[in-house]
Short mmCIF file of N, CA and C in Angstrom, two decimals:
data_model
loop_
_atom_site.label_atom_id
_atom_site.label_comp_id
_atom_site.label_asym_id
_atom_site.label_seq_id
_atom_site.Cartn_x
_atom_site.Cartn_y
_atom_site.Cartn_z
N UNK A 1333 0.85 -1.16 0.00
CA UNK A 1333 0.00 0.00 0.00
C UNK A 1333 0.90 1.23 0.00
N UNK A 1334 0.33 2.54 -0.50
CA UNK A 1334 1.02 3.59 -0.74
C UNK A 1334 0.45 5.11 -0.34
N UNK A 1335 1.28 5.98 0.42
CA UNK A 1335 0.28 7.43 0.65
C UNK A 1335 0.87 7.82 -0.25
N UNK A 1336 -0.08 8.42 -1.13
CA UNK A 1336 0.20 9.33 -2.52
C UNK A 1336 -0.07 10.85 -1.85
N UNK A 1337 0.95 12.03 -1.79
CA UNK A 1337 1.05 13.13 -1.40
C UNK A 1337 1.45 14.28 -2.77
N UNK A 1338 0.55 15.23 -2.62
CA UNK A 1338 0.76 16.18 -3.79
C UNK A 1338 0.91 17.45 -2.65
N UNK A 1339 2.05 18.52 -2.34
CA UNK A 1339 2.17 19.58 -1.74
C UNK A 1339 1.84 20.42 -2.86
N UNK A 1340 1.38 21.56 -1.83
CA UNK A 1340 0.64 22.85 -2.92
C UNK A 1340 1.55 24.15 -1.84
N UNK A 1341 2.34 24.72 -2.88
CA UNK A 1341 2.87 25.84 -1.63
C UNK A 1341 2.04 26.93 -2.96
N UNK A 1342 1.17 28.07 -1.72
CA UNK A 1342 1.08 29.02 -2.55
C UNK A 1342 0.86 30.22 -1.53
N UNK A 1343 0.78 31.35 -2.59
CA UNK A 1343 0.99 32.64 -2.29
C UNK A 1343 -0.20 33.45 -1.28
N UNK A 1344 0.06 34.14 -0.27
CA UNK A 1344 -1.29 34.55 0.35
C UNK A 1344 -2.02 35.11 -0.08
N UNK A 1345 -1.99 35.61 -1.57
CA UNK A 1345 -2.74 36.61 -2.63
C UNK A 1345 -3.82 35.67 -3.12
N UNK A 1346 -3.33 34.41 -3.37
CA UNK A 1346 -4.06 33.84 -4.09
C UNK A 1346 -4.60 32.14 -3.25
N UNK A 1347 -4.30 32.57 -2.22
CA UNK A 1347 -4.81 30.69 -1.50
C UNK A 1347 -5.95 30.76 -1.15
N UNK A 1348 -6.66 31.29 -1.07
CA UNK A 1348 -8.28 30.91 -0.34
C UNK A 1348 -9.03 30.81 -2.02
N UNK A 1349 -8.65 31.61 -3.09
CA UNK A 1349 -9.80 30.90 -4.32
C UNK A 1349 -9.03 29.71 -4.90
N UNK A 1350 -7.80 29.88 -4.67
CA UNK A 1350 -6.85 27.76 -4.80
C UNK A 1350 -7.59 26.90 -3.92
N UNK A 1351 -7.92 27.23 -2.88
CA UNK A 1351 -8.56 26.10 -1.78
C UNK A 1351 -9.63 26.07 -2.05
N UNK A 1352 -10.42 27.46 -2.25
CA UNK A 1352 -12.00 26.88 -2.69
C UNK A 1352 -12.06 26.14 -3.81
N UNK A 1353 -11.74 26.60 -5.20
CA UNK A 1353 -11.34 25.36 -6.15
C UNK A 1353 -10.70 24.39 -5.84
N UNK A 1354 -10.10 24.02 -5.30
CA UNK A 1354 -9.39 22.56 -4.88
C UNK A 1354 -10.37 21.92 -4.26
N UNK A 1355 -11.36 22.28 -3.07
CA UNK A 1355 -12.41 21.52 -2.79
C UNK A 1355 -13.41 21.40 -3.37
N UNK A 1356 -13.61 22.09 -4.44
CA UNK A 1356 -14.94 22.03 -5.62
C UNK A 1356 -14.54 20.61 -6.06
N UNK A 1357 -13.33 20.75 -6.84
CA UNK A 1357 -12.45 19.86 -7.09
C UNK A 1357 -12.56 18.10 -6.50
N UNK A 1358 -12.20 18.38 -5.31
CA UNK A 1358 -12.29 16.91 -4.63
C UNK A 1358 -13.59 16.50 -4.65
N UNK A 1359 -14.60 17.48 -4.63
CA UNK A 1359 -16.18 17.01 -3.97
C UNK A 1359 -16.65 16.86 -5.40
N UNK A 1360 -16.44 16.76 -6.80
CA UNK A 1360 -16.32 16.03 -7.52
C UNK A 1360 -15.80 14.30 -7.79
N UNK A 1361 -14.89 14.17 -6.85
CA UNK A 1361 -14.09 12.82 -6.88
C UNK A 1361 -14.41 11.74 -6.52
N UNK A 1362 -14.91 10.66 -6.76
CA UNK A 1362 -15.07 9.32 -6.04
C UNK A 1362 -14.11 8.84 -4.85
N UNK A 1363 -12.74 9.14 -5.06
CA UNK A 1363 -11.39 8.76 -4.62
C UNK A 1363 -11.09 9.52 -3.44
N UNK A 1364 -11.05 8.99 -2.16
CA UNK A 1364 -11.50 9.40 -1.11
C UNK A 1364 -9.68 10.48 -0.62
N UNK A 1365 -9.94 11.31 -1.23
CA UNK A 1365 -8.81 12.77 -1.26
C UNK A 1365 -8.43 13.72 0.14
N UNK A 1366 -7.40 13.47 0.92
CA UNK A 1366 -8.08 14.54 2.11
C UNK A 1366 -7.13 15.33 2.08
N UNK A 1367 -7.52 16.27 2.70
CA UNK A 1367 -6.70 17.84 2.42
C UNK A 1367 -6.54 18.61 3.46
N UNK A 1368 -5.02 18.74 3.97
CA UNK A 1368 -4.94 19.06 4.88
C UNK A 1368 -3.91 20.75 4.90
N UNK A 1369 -3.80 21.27 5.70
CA UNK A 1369 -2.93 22.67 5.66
C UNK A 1369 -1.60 22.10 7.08
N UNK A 1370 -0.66 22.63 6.56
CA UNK A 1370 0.62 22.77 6.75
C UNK A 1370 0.58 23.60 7.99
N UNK A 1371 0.96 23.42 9.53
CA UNK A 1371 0.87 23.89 10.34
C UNK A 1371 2.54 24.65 10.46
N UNK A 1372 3.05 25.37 10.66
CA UNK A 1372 3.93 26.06 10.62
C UNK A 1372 5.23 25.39 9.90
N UNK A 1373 5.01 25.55 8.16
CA UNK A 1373 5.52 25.43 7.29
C UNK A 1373 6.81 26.71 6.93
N UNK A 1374 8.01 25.67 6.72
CA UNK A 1374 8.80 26.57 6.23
C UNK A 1374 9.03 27.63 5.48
N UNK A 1375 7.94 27.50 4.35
CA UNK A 1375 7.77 28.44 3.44
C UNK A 1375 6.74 29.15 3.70
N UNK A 1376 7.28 30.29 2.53
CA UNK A 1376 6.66 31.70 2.55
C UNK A 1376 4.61 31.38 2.30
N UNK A 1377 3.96 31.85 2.46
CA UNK A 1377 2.64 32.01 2.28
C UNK A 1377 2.18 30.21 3.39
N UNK A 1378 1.28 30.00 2.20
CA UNK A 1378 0.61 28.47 2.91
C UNK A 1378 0.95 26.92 2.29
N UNK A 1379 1.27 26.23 3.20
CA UNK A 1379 1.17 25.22 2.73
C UNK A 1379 0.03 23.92 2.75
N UNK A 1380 -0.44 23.27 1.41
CA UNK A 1380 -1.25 22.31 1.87
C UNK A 1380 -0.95 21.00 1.46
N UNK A 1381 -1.78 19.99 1.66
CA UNK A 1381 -0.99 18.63 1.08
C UNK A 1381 -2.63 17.93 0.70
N UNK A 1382 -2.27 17.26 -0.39
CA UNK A 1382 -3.85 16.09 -0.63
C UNK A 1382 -2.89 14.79 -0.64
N UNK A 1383 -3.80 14.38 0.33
CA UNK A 1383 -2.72 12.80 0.36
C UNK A 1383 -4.73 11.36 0.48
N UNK A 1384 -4.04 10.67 -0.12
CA UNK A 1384 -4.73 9.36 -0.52
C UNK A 1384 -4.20 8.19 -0.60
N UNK A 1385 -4.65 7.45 0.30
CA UNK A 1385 -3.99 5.81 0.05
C UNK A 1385 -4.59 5.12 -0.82
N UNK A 1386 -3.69 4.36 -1.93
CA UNK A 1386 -3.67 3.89 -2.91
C UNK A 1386 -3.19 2.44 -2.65
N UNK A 1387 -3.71 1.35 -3.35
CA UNK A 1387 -2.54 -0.27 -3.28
C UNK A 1387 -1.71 -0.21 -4.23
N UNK A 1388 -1.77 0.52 -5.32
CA UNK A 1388 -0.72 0.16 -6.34
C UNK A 1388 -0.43 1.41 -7.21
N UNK A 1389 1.08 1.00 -8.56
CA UNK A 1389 1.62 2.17 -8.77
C UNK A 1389 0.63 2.80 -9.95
N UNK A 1390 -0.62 1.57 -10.60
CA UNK A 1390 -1.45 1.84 -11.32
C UNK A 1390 -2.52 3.27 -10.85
N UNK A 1391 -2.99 3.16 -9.37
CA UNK A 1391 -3.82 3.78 -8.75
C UNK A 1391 -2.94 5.32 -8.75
N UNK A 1392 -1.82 5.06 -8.43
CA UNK A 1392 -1.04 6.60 -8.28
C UNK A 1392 -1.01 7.08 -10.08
N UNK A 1393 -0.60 6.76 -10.77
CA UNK A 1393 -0.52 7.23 -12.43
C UNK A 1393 -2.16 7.38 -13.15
N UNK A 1394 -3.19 7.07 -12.14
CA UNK A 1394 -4.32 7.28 -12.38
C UNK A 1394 -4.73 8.70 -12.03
N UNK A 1395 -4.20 8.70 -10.75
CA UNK A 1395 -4.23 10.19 -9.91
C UNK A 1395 -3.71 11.55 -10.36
N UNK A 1396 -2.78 10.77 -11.08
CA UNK A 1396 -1.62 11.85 -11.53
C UNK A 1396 -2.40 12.53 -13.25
N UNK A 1397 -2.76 11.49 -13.75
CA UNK A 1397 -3.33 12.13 -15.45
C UNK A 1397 -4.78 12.03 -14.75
N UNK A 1398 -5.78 12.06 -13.60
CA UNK A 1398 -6.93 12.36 -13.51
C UNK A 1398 -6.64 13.78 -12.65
N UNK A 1399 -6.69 13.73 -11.26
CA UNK A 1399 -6.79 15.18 -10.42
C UNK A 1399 -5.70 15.87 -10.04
N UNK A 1400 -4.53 15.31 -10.30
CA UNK A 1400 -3.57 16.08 -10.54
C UNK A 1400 -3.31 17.07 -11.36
N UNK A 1401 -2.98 16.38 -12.97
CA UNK A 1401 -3.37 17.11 -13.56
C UNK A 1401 -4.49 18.22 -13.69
N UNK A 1402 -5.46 18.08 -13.70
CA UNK A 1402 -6.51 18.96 -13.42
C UNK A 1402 -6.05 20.07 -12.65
N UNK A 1403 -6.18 19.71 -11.43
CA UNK A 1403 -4.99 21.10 -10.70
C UNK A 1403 -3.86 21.84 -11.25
N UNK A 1404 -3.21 20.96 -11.54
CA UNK A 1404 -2.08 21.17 -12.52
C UNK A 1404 -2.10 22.37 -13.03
N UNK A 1405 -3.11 22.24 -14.36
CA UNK A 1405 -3.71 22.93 -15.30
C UNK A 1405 -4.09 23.92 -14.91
N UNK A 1406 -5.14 24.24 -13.93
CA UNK A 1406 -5.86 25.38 -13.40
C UNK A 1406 -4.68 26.30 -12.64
N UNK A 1407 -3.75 25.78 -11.89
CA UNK A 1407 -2.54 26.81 -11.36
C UNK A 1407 -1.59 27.25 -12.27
N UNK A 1408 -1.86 26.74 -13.60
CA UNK A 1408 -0.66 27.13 -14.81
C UNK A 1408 -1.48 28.33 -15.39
N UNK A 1409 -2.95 28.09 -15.20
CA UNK A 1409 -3.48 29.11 -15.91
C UNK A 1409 -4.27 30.56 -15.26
N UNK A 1410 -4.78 29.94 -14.02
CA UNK A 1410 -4.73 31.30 -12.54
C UNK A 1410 -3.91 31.54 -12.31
N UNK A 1411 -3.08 30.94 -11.40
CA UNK A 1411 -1.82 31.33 -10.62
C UNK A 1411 -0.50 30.78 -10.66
N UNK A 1412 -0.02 31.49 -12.15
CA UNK A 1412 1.21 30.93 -12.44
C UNK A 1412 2.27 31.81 -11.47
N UNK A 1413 2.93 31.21 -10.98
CA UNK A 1413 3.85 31.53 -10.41
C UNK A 1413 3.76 32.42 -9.00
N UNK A 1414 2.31 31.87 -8.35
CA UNK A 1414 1.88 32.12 -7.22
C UNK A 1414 1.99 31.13 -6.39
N UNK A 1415 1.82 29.73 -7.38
CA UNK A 1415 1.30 28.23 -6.51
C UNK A 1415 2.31 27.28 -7.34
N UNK A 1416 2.66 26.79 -6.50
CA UNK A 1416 3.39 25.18 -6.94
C UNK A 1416 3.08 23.95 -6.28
N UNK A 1417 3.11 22.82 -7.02
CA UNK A 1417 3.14 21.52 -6.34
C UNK A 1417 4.08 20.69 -6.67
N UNK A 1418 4.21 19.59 -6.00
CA UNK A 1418 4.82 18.10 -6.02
C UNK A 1418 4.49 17.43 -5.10
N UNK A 1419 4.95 16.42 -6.09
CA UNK A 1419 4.61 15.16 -5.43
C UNK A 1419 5.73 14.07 -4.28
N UNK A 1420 5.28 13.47 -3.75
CA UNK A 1420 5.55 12.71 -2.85
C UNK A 1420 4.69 11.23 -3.14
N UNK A 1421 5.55 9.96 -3.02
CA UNK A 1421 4.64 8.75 -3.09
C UNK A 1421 5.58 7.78 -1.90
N UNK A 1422 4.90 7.42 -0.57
CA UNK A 1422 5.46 6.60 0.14
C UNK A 1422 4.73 5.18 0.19
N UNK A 1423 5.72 4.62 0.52
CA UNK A 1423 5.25 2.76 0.49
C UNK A 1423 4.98 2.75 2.15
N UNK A 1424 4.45 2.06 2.72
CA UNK A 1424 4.07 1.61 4.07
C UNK A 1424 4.67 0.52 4.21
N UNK A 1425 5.47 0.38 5.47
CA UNK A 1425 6.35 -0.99 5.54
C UNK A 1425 5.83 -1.33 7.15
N UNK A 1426 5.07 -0.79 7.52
CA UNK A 1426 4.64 -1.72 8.83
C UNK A 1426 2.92 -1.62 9.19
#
């Protein structure tokens, strides 16, 4: 099994209509997505994370060309260079 993690660092100009779209977003999704904020994060503005457990590397490359992307897209075209993400994918060993 795997936590699939996408960080979103973005700008304080622009994070509360990123978060409201991001939860429009999830509450669209079957794929049980949770979204959490970064409690005293290193970086500048806010940080958030959508993390989802997945069993396999199929389920993560699903994630990635379904709601990832999607996000993706929408911060390339609102808030370029306000908001960034990446990813993170951990395996569970106990």
């Amino acid at each position: 099994m795997y936590l699939y993690n996408a960080s979103l660092i973005v700008e304080e100009s622009v994070h509360n209509d990123l978060i409201i779209w991001t939860k429009q977003l999830l509450a669209t999704k079957s794929t049980a997505v949770r979204l959490l904020k970064m409690l005293d994060s290193p970086h500048e503005g806010h940080t958030y994370c959508l993390q989802v457990e997945v069993d396999s590397q199929e389920d993560i490359q699903e994630l990635r060309i379904g709601l990832i992307s999607e996000l993706q897209q929408y911060i390339d075209h609102h808030h370029r260079e306000k908001a960034f993400l990446f990813e993170s994918v951990m395996e569970y060993l106990a």
